[in-house]
Amino acid sequence: MPSPIPRPDDPATVGPHPQAGAPTVLKIVIAGGFGAGKTTAVGAVSEITPLSTEEYLTEASAGVDNLAGIEAKQTTTVAFDFGRLSLPDALTPLELFLFGTPGQDRFVDLWYDISRGAVGAVVLVDTRRLESSFTPVSFFEDIGLPFVVAVNQFDGAHRYHPEQVRTALGLPAAVPVVTCDARDPNHVAGVLLTLVHHADAVTSRVGHTPSTTLQDA
Ligand SMILES: Nc1nc2c(ncn2[C@@H]2O[C@H](COP(=O)(O)OP(=O)(O)OP(=O)(O)O)[C@@H](O)[C@H]2O)c(=O)[nH]1
Ligand SMILES: [Mg+2]
C-alpha cells in the first residue's frame, strides 16, 4: 500500500505546521473548455452550497461560444466557482478547496489568478468539442502545474477509450486520463483523489513543489 498523500510535512499545504489529525488543506483547480462541466462538477461534490458566478449567455456571444452538443446551456461562468470537499476517512484527512475556472479562452488571464497556490488541476474534456481542451492543457503544461484529464461522458456522446483521448490531446504517458460523469459526486471525488496522488508523485519526483504552491496564495 503506497504511503498516504500528501505528507503532513509537504510544503504544498495551507498553514505552516498542520497539526496531527487536522486535515491537510489543498487548493485544486477545475478547468476545461467552455461547457465541459466544470461548474457541474464543483456543485456535484461540494459539501457547501457552491459559490458560482454564472451569467446568462446572450445573443452577443453567439458565434463566440460554441454550444454544439450543449444547446440547453443557458449560463456561463464569468469569474470562478468555489466549493469544498472534506475527505476525513483518507489515510491523511483532506480538505479540498475547489476552484472552477471560466471556460472561454478570453478569460485566460483569470486562470493564472485562480491557479495561484493550487497543487494541481483537473482538465475536464468534452470529446464532442475536443478542440476546446487544447488551451487548458497547454496552460497547465506551461505553468508547470500537475494535472489530470477527466473525460466527462455526456449522454449520447461517443465513448472514446482514455488512451484515444490521450493520443488526440498529445498527452505524455505520465498524465492520468480517466472518465467520469461530472454530475456524479463519487465520480468527481475519485477524479480529485487521482489528481492528489498524481500531484504528490510529480512533486516527489522533481524534488520540489509546483511554482504555484499554497504558500504563494
Ligand atoms: N449529460 C450530461 N450533462 C452534463 C454533464 N456535465 C455537465 N452537463 C451539462 O452540460 C452543461 C454545461 O455544464 P457546466 O457545468 O455549466 O459547464 P462549464 O464547464 O462550467 O461551462 P462554462 O463555465 O460556461 O465554461 C450544463 O447544461 C450541464 O447540466 C454530464 O456529465 N452529463
Ligand atoms: Mg462554469
PDB file of C-alpha atoms and ligand atoms in Angstrom:
ATOM      1  CA  MET A   1       0.000   0.000   0.000  1.00  0.00           C
ATOM      2  CA  PRO A   2       1.588   3.329  -1.025  1.00  0.00           C
ATOM      3  CA  SER A   3       2.057   5.908   1.678  1.00  0.00           C
ATOM      4  CA  PRO A   4      -0.838   8.307   2.214  1.00  0.00           C
ATOM      5  CA  ILE A   5      -0.639  11.595   0.403  1.00  0.00           C
ATOM      6  CA  PRO A   6       0.047  14.379   0.758  1.00  0.00           C
ATOM      7  CA  ARG A   7       2.585  14.001   3.543  1.00  0.00           C
ATOM      8  CA  PRO A   8       1.869  16.210   6.576  1.00  0.00           C
ATOM      9  CA  ASP A   9       5.209  17.974   6.043  1.00  0.00           C
ATOM     10  CA  ASP A  10       4.542  18.660   2.381  1.00  0.00           C
ATOM     11  CA  PRO A  11       5.139  22.392   1.853  1.00  0.00           C
ATOM     12  CA  ALA A  12       2.246  22.493  -0.600  1.00  0.00           C
ATOM     13  CA  THR A  13      -0.229  22.666   2.235  1.00  0.00           C
ATOM     14  CA  VAL A  14      -2.047  25.507   3.874  1.00  0.00           C
ATOM     15  CA  GLY A  15      -0.620  26.734   7.141  1.00  0.00           C
ATOM     16  CA  PRO A  16       2.910  26.404   8.412  1.00  0.00           C
ATOM     17  CA  HIS A  17       2.577  23.274  10.572  1.00  0.00           C
ATOM     18  CA  PRO A  18      -0.578  21.171  10.126  1.00  0.00           C
ATOM     19  CA  GLN A  19      -1.452  19.578  13.470  1.00  0.00           C
ATOM     20  CA  ALA A  20      -1.717  15.820  13.813  1.00  0.00           C
ATOM     21  CA  GLY A  21      -5.296  14.845  12.965  1.00  0.00           C
ATOM     22  CA  ALA A  22      -6.014  18.197  11.349  1.00  0.00           C
ATOM     23  CA  PRO A  23      -6.967  17.876   7.692  1.00  0.00           C
ATOM     24  CA  THR A  24      -4.444  18.782   5.060  1.00  0.00           C
ATOM     25  CA  VAL A  25      -5.973  21.593   3.034  1.00  0.00           C
ATOM     26  CA  LEU A  26      -5.309  21.605  -0.689  1.00  0.00           C
ATOM     27  CA  LYS A  27      -6.380  24.015  -3.383  1.00  0.00           C
ATOM     28  CA  ILE A  28      -7.417  22.340  -6.632  1.00  0.00           C
ATOM     29  CA  VAL A  29      -8.382  23.917  -9.953  1.00  0.00           C
ATOM     30  CA  ILE A  30     -11.237  22.508 -12.029  1.00  0.00           C
ATOM     31  CA  ALA A  31     -10.569  23.595 -15.594  1.00  0.00           C
ATOM     32  CA  GLY A  32     -11.578  22.694 -19.130  1.00  0.00           C
ATOM     33  CA  GLY A  33     -13.070  24.169 -22.246  1.00  0.00           C
ATOM     34  CA  PHE A  34     -16.323  26.075 -22.499  1.00  0.00           C
ATOM     35  CA  GLY A  35     -19.209  23.928 -21.265  1.00  0.00           C
ATOM     36  CA  ALA A  36     -17.083  20.899 -20.317  1.00  0.00           C
ATOM     37  CA  GLY A  37     -18.908  20.566 -16.983  1.00  0.00           C
ATOM     38  CA  LYS A  38     -16.708  22.479 -14.527  1.00  0.00           C
ATOM     39  CA  THR A  39     -19.499  24.200 -12.615  1.00  0.00           C
ATOM     40  CA  THR A  40     -21.462  20.950 -12.621  1.00  0.00           C
ATOM     41  CA  ALA A  41     -18.512  19.039 -11.138  1.00  0.00           C
ATOM     42  CA  VAL A  42     -17.872  21.559  -8.361  1.00  0.00           C
ATOM     43  CA  GLY A  43     -21.569  21.623  -7.496  1.00  0.00           C
ATOM     44  CA  ALA A  44     -21.850  17.832  -7.524  1.00  0.00           C
ATOM     45  CA  VAL A  45     -19.141  17.229  -4.998  1.00  0.00           C
ATOM     46  CA  SER A  46     -19.186  20.326  -2.802  1.00  0.00           C
ATOM     47  CA  GLU A  47     -20.407  19.900   0.769  1.00  0.00           C
ATOM     48  CA  ILE A  48     -21.202  23.596   0.965  1.00  0.00           C
ATOM     49  CA  THR A  49     -23.516  25.500  -1.328  1.00  0.00           C
ATOM     50  CA  PRO A  50     -21.067  26.271  -4.107  1.00  0.00           C
ATOM     51  CA  LEU A  51     -20.236  29.831  -4.929  1.00  0.00           C
ATOM     52  CA  SER A  52     -20.813  30.375  -8.606  1.00  0.00           C
ATOM     53  CA  THR A  53     -20.607  33.364 -10.897  1.00  0.00           C
ATOM     54  CA  GLU A  54     -22.976  32.457 -13.704  1.00  0.00           C
ATOM     55  CA  GLU A  55     -24.242  34.926 -16.269  1.00  0.00           C
ATOM     56  CA  TYR A  56     -26.812  34.266 -18.956  1.00  0.00           C
ATOM     57  CA  LEU A  57     -25.449  33.596 -22.404  1.00  0.00           C
ATOM     58  CA  THR A  58     -26.607  36.356 -24.716  1.00  0.00           C
ATOM     59  CA  GLU A  59     -27.062  36.667 -28.430  1.00  0.00           C
ATOM     60  CA  ALA A  60     -23.860  38.699 -28.395  1.00  0.00           C
ATOM     61  CA  SER A  61     -21.938  35.536 -27.557  1.00  0.00           C
ATOM     62  CA  ALA A  62     -23.430  33.609 -30.488  1.00  0.00           C
ATOM     63  CA  GLY A  63     -20.599  32.600 -32.786  1.00  0.00           C
ATOM     64  CA  VAL A  64     -18.113  33.127 -29.953  1.00  0.00           C
ATOM     65  CA  ASP A  65     -19.277  30.463 -27.511  1.00  0.00           C
ATOM     66  CA  ASN A  66     -19.641  27.120 -29.272  1.00  0.00           C
ATOM     67  CA  LEU A  67     -22.822  25.459 -27.970  1.00  0.00           C
ATOM     68  CA  ALA A  68     -22.626  22.355 -30.165  1.00  0.00           C
ATOM     69  CA  GLY A  69     -23.695  19.437 -28.002  1.00  0.00           C
ATOM     70  CA  ILE A  70     -24.780  21.622 -25.091  1.00  0.00           C
ATOM     71  CA  GLU A  71     -27.644  23.500 -26.741  1.00  0.00           C
ATOM     72  CA  ALA A  72     -29.591  23.575 -23.447  1.00  0.00           C
ATOM     73  CA  LYS A  73     -26.842  25.556 -21.757  1.00  0.00           C
ATOM     74  CA  GLN A  74     -28.142  28.966 -20.693  1.00  0.00           C
ATOM     75  CA  THR A  75     -25.415  30.353 -18.466  1.00  0.00           C
ATOM     76  CA  THR A  76     -21.645  30.531 -18.340  1.00  0.00           C
ATOM     77  CA  THR A  77     -19.122  31.111 -15.579  1.00  0.00           C
ATOM     78  CA  VAL A  78     -17.646  34.609 -15.770  1.00  0.00           C
ATOM     79  CA  ALA A  79     -15.275  34.542 -12.783  1.00  0.00           C
ATOM     80  CA  PHE A  80     -14.953  31.264 -10.900  1.00  0.00           C
ATOM     81  CA  ASP A  81     -16.757  28.526  -8.997  1.00  0.00           C
ATOM     82  CA  PHE A  82     -15.854  27.655  -5.439  1.00  0.00           C
ATOM     83  CA  GLY A  83     -16.677  24.549  -3.462  1.00  0.00           C
ATOM     84  CA  ARG A  84     -15.244  22.471  -0.650  1.00  0.00           C
ATOM     85  CA  LEU A  85     -14.918  18.743  -0.118  1.00  0.00           C
ATOM     86  CA  SER A  86     -13.732  17.042   3.079  1.00  0.00           C
ATOM     87  CA  LEU A  87     -12.326  13.538   2.883  1.00  0.00           C
ATOM     88  CA  PRO A  88     -11.899  12.731   6.593  1.00  0.00           C
ATOM     89  CA  ASP A  89     -11.526   8.996   6.029  1.00  0.00           C
ATOM     90  CA  ALA A  90      -8.453   9.269   3.817  1.00  0.00           C
ATOM     91  CA  LEU A  91      -5.251   7.988   5.462  1.00  0.00           C
ATOM     92  CA  THR A  92      -4.303  11.638   5.648  1.00  0.00           C
ATOM     93  CA  PRO A  93      -7.578  13.545   6.161  1.00  0.00           C
ATOM     94  CA  LEU A  94      -8.004  16.007   3.324  1.00  0.00           C
ATOM     95  CA  GLU A  95      -9.961  19.184   2.857  1.00  0.00           C
ATOM     96  CA  LEU A  96     -10.091  20.180  -0.778  1.00  0.00           C
ATOM     97  CA  PHE A  97     -10.852  23.736  -1.833  1.00  0.00           C
ATOM     98  CA  LEU A  98     -12.152  23.573  -5.380  1.00  0.00           C
ATOM     99  CA  PHE A  99     -11.867  26.485  -7.792  1.00  0.00           C
ATOM    100  CA  GLY A 100     -13.622  26.164 -11.145  1.00  0.00           C
ATOM    101  CA  THR A 101     -12.345  28.354 -13.948  1.00  0.00           C
ATOM    102  CA  PRO A 102     -14.365  30.215 -16.557  1.00  0.00           C
ATOM    103  CA  GLY A 103     -14.164  28.171 -19.743  1.00  0.00           C
ATOM    104  CA  GLN A 104     -13.645  30.617 -22.532  1.00  0.00           C
ATOM    105  CA  ASP A 105     -10.118  31.298 -23.710  1.00  0.00           C
ATOM    106  CA  ARG A 106     -10.768  35.029 -23.394  1.00  0.00           C
ATOM    107  CA  PHE A 107     -10.684  34.614 -19.605  1.00  0.00           C
ATOM    108  CA  VAL A 108      -7.199  33.080 -19.629  1.00  0.00           C
ATOM    109  CA  ASP A 109      -5.753  35.899 -17.506  1.00  0.00           C
ATOM    110  CA  LEU A 110      -8.104  34.807 -14.731  1.00  0.00           C
ATOM    111  CA  TRP A 111      -6.794  31.251 -14.986  1.00  0.00           C
ATOM    112  CA  TYR A 112      -3.406  32.477 -13.698  1.00  0.00           C
ATOM    113  CA  ASP A 113      -5.005  34.061 -10.635  1.00  0.00           C
ATOM    114  CA  ILE A 114      -7.206  31.044  -9.951  1.00  0.00           C
ATOM    115  CA  SER A 115      -4.243  28.644 -10.281  1.00  0.00           C
ATOM    116  CA  ARG A 116      -2.085  30.534  -7.824  1.00  0.00           C
ATOM    117  CA  GLY A 117      -1.441  28.356  -4.799  1.00  0.00           C
ATOM    118  CA  ALA A 118      -3.015  25.225  -6.286  1.00  0.00           C
ATOM    119  CA  VAL A 119      -1.396  21.797  -6.012  1.00  0.00           C
ATOM    120  CA  GLY A 120      -2.926  20.620  -9.268  1.00  0.00           C
ATOM    121  CA  ALA A 121      -5.733  20.832 -11.783  1.00  0.00           C
ATOM    122  CA  VAL A 122      -8.410  18.660 -13.319  1.00  0.00           C
ATOM    123  CA  VAL A 123      -8.961  19.347 -17.018  1.00  0.00           C
ATOM    124  CA  LEU A 124     -12.494  18.264 -17.873  1.00  0.00           C
ATOM    125  CA  VAL A 125     -12.893  17.236 -21.504  1.00  0.00           C
ATOM    126  CA  ASP A 126     -15.983  17.030 -23.699  1.00  0.00           C
ATOM    127  CA  THR A 127     -14.893  14.792 -26.587  1.00  0.00           C
ATOM    128  CA  ARG A 128     -17.568  16.318 -28.839  1.00  0.00           C
ATOM    129  CA  ARG A 129     -15.639  19.571 -28.668  1.00  0.00           C
ATOM    130  CA  LEU A 130     -12.133  18.281 -28.074  1.00  0.00           C
ATOM    131  CA  GLU A 131     -10.509  21.330 -29.648  1.00  0.00           C
ATOM    132  CA  SER A 132     -11.563  23.446 -26.655  1.00  0.00           C
ATOM    133  CA  SER A 133      -9.342  21.287 -24.417  1.00  0.00           C
ATOM    134  CA  PHE A 134      -6.051  22.248 -26.052  1.00  0.00           C
ATOM    135  CA  THR A 135      -5.781  25.683 -24.445  1.00  0.00           C
ATOM    136  CA  PRO A 136      -6.309  24.498 -20.842  1.00  0.00           C
ATOM    137  CA  VAL A 137      -3.928  21.543 -21.365  1.00  0.00           C
ATOM    138  CA  SER A 138      -1.251  23.859 -22.762  1.00  0.00           C
ATOM    139  CA  PHE A 139      -1.876  26.332 -19.964  1.00  0.00           C
ATOM    140  CA  PHE A 140      -1.104  23.857 -17.186  1.00  0.00           C
ATOM    141  CA  GLU A 141       1.855  22.434 -19.088  1.00  0.00           C
ATOM    142  CA  ASP A 142       3.231  25.971 -19.445  1.00  0.00           C
ATOM    143  CA  ILE A 143       2.873  26.927 -15.777  1.00  0.00           C
ATOM    144  CA  GLY A 144       4.151  23.523 -14.633  1.00  0.00           C
ATOM    145  CA  LEU A 145       1.122  22.610 -12.559  1.00  0.00           C
ATOM    146  CA  PRO A 146       0.376  18.861 -12.356  1.00  0.00           C
ATOM    147  CA  PHE A 147      -2.934  17.991 -13.967  1.00  0.00           C
ATOM    148  CA  VAL A 148      -5.126  15.047 -14.836  1.00  0.00           C
ATOM    149  CA  VAL A 149      -7.577  14.811 -17.714  1.00  0.00           C
ATOM    150  CA  ALA A 150     -11.110  13.710 -16.908  1.00  0.00           C
ATOM    151  CA  VAL A 151     -13.304  12.850 -19.886  1.00  0.00           C
ATOM    152  CA  ASN A 152     -16.833  13.962 -18.972  1.00  0.00           C
ATOM    153  CA  GLN A 153     -19.061  11.390 -20.629  1.00  0.00           C
ATOM    154  CA  PHE A 154     -22.057  13.365 -21.819  1.00  0.00           C
ATOM    155  CA  ASP A 155     -25.206  11.448 -22.679  1.00  0.00           C
ATOM    156  CA  GLY A 156     -25.196  10.451 -26.322  1.00  0.00           C
ATOM    157  CA  ALA A 157     -21.543  11.308 -26.868  1.00  0.00           C
ATOM    158  CA  HIS A 158     -19.304   8.657 -28.421  1.00  0.00           C
ATOM    159  CA  ARG A 159     -17.368   6.782 -25.717  1.00  0.00           C
ATOM    160  CA  TYR A 160     -13.693   7.011 -26.599  1.00  0.00           C
ATOM    161  CA  HIS A 161     -11.101   4.977 -24.752  1.00  0.00           C
ATOM    162  CA  PRO A 162      -8.970   7.164 -22.474  1.00  0.00           C
ATOM    163  CA  GLU A 163      -5.892   6.190 -24.497  1.00  0.00           C
ATOM    164  CA  GLN A 164      -7.575   7.551 -27.640  1.00  0.00           C
ATOM    165  CA  VAL A 165      -8.142  10.825 -25.809  1.00  0.00           C
ATOM    166  CA  ARG A 166      -4.520  10.832 -24.642  1.00  0.00           C
ATOM    167  CA  THR A 167      -3.352  10.428 -28.236  1.00  0.00           C
ATOM    168  CA  ALA A 168      -5.729  13.068 -29.576  1.00  0.00           C
ATOM    169  CA  LEU A 169      -4.563  15.586 -26.992  1.00  0.00           C
ATOM    170  CA  GLY A 170      -0.890  14.638 -27.325  1.00  0.00           C
ATOM    171  CA  LEU A 171      -0.574  13.896 -23.617  1.00  0.00           C
ATOM    172  CA  PRO A 172       2.504  12.170 -22.223  1.00  0.00           C
ATOM    173  CA  ALA A 173       2.062   8.759 -20.593  1.00  0.00           C
ATOM    174  CA  ALA A 174       2.588  10.266 -17.137  1.00  0.00           C
ATOM    175  CA  VAL A 175      -0.615  12.336 -17.254  1.00  0.00           C
ATOM    176  CA  PRO A 176      -3.566  10.305 -15.925  1.00  0.00           C
ATOM    177  CA  VAL A 177      -6.599  10.196 -18.228  1.00  0.00           C
ATOM    178  CA  VAL A 178      -9.824   8.997 -16.612  1.00  0.00           C
ATOM    179  CA  THR A 179     -13.527   9.069 -17.405  1.00  0.00           C
ATOM    180  CA  CYS A 180     -16.315  10.486 -15.265  1.00  0.00           C
ATOM    181  CA  ASP A 181     -19.825  11.840 -15.129  1.00  0.00           C
ATOM    182  CA  ALA A 182     -19.421  15.369 -13.766  1.00  0.00           C
ATOM    183  CA  ARG A 183     -22.877  15.131 -12.187  1.00  0.00           C
ATOM    184  CA  ASP A 184     -21.886  12.165 -10.007  1.00  0.00           C
ATOM    185  CA  PRO A 185     -20.284  13.086  -6.641  1.00  0.00           C
ATOM    186  CA  ASN A 186     -18.497   9.731  -6.373  1.00  0.00           C
ATOM    187  CA  HIS A 187     -17.024  10.093  -9.850  1.00  0.00           C
ATOM    188  CA  VAL A 188     -15.811  13.621  -9.147  1.00  0.00           C
ATOM    189  CA  ALA A 189     -14.330  12.630  -5.772  1.00  0.00           C
ATOM    190  CA  GLY A 190     -12.494   9.790  -7.500  1.00  0.00           C
ATOM    191  CA  VAL A 191     -11.053  12.161 -10.086  1.00  0.00           C
ATOM    192  CA  LEU A 192      -9.918  14.515  -7.318  1.00  0.00           C
ATOM    193  CA  LEU A 193      -8.148  11.704  -5.472  1.00  0.00           C
ATOM    194  CA  THR A 194      -6.443  10.680  -8.716  1.00  0.00           C
ATOM    195  CA  LEU A 195      -5.191  14.238  -9.032  1.00  0.00           C
ATOM    196  CA  VAL A 196      -3.966  14.426  -5.423  1.00  0.00           C
ATOM    197  CA  HIS A 197      -1.987  11.206  -5.883  1.00  0.00           C
ATOM    198  CA  HIS A 198      -0.624  12.364  -9.236  1.00  0.00           C
ATOM    199  CA  ALA A 199       0.412  15.770  -7.874  1.00  0.00           C
ATOM    200  CA  ASP A 200       2.155  14.099  -4.968  1.00  0.00           C
ATOM    201  CA  ALA A 201       4.013  11.733  -7.293  1.00  0.00           C
ATOM    202  CA  VAL A 202       5.084  14.560  -9.612  1.00  0.00           C
ATOM    203  CA  THR A 203       6.310  16.848  -6.848  1.00  0.00           C
ATOM    204  CA  SER A 204       8.178  13.961  -5.163  1.00  0.00           C
ATOM    205  CA  ARG A 205       9.826  13.054  -8.466  1.00  0.00           C
ATOM    206  CA  VAL A 206      11.035  16.545  -9.318  1.00  0.00           C
ATOM    207  CA  GLY A 207      12.017  17.228  -5.724  1.00  0.00           C
ATOM    208  CA  HIS A 208      10.139  20.484  -5.341  1.00  0.00           C
ATOM    209  CA  THR A 209       6.626  21.768  -5.257  1.00  0.00           C
ATOM    210  CA  PRO A 210       4.981  23.439  -8.249  1.00  0.00           C
ATOM    211  CA  SER A 211       5.731  27.089  -8.870  1.00  0.00           C
ATOM    212  CA  THR A 212       2.278  27.872  -7.537  1.00  0.00           C
ATOM    213  CA  THR A 213       2.139  26.275  -4.096  1.00  0.00           C
ATOM    214  CA  LEU A 214      -0.358  27.161  -1.434  1.00  0.00           C
ATOM    215  CA  GLN A 215       2.361  29.143   0.293  1.00  0.00           C
ATOM    216  CA  ASP A 216       2.096  31.618  -2.581  1.00  0.00           C
ATOM    217  CA  ALA A 217      -1.613  32.128  -2.050  1.00  0.00           C
TER     218      ALA A 217
HETATM  219  N1  LIG B   1     -25.487  14.787 -19.741  1.00  0.00           N
HETATM  220  C1  LIG B   1     -24.585  15.439 -19.055  1.00  0.00           C
HETATM  221  N2  LIG B   1     -24.711  16.771 -18.982  1.00  0.00           N
HETATM  222  C2  LIG B   1     -23.774  17.451 -18.295  1.00  0.00           C
HETATM  223  C3  LIG B   1     -22.698  16.803 -17.671  1.00  0.00           C
HETATM  224  N3  LIG B   1     -21.907  17.751 -17.104  1.00  0.00           N
HETATM  225  C4  LIG B   1     -22.483  18.936 -17.375  1.00  0.00           C
HETATM  226  N4  LIG B   1     -23.623  18.763 -18.078  1.00  0.00           N
HETATM  227  C5  LIG B   1     -24.498  19.796 -18.606  1.00  0.00           C
HETATM  228  O1  LIG B   1     -23.700  20.491 -19.541  1.00  0.00           O
HETATM  229  C6  LIG B   1     -23.915  21.871 -19.440  1.00  0.00           C
HETATM  230  C7  LIG B   1     -22.618  22.591 -19.176  1.00  0.00           C
HETATM  231  O2  LIG B   1     -22.250  22.374 -17.845  1.00  0.00           O
HETATM  232  P1  LIG B   1     -21.477  23.473 -16.965  1.00  0.00           P
HETATM  233  O3  LIG B   1     -21.176  22.786 -15.678  1.00  0.00           O
HETATM  234  O4  LIG B   1     -22.166  24.776 -16.920  1.00  0.00           O
HETATM  235  O5  LIG B   1     -20.156  23.641 -17.820  1.00  0.00           O
HETATM  236  P2  LIG B   1     -18.938  24.624 -17.523  1.00  0.00           P
HETATM  237  O6  LIG B   1     -17.727  23.901 -17.953  1.00  0.00           O
HETATM  238  O7  LIG B   1     -18.954  25.140 -16.128  1.00  0.00           O
HETATM  239  O8  LIG B   1     -19.260  25.800 -18.532  1.00  0.00           O
HETATM  240  P3  LIG B   1     -18.564  27.259 -18.629  1.00  0.00           P
HETATM  241  O9  LIG B   1     -18.363  27.769 -17.250  1.00  0.00           O
HETATM  242  O10 LIG B   1     -19.569  28.073 -19.402  1.00  0.00           O
HETATM  243  O11 LIG B   1     -17.302  27.053 -19.394  1.00  0.00           O
HETATM  244  C8  LIG B   1     -24.954  22.084 -18.366  1.00  0.00           C
HETATM  245  O12 LIG B   1     -26.203  22.198 -19.022  1.00  0.00           O
HETATM  246  C9  LIG B   1     -24.891  20.798 -17.558  1.00  0.00           C
HETATM  247  O13 LIG B   1     -26.119  20.459 -16.973  1.00  0.00           O
HETATM  248  C10 LIG B   1     -22.612  15.389 -17.764  1.00  0.00           C
HETATM  249  O14 LIG B   1     -21.711  14.743 -17.232  1.00  0.00           O
HETATM  250  N5  LIG B   1     -23.586  14.762 -18.473  1.00  0.00           N
HETATM  251 MG    MG B   2     -18.873  27.036 -15.445  1.00  0.00          MG
END
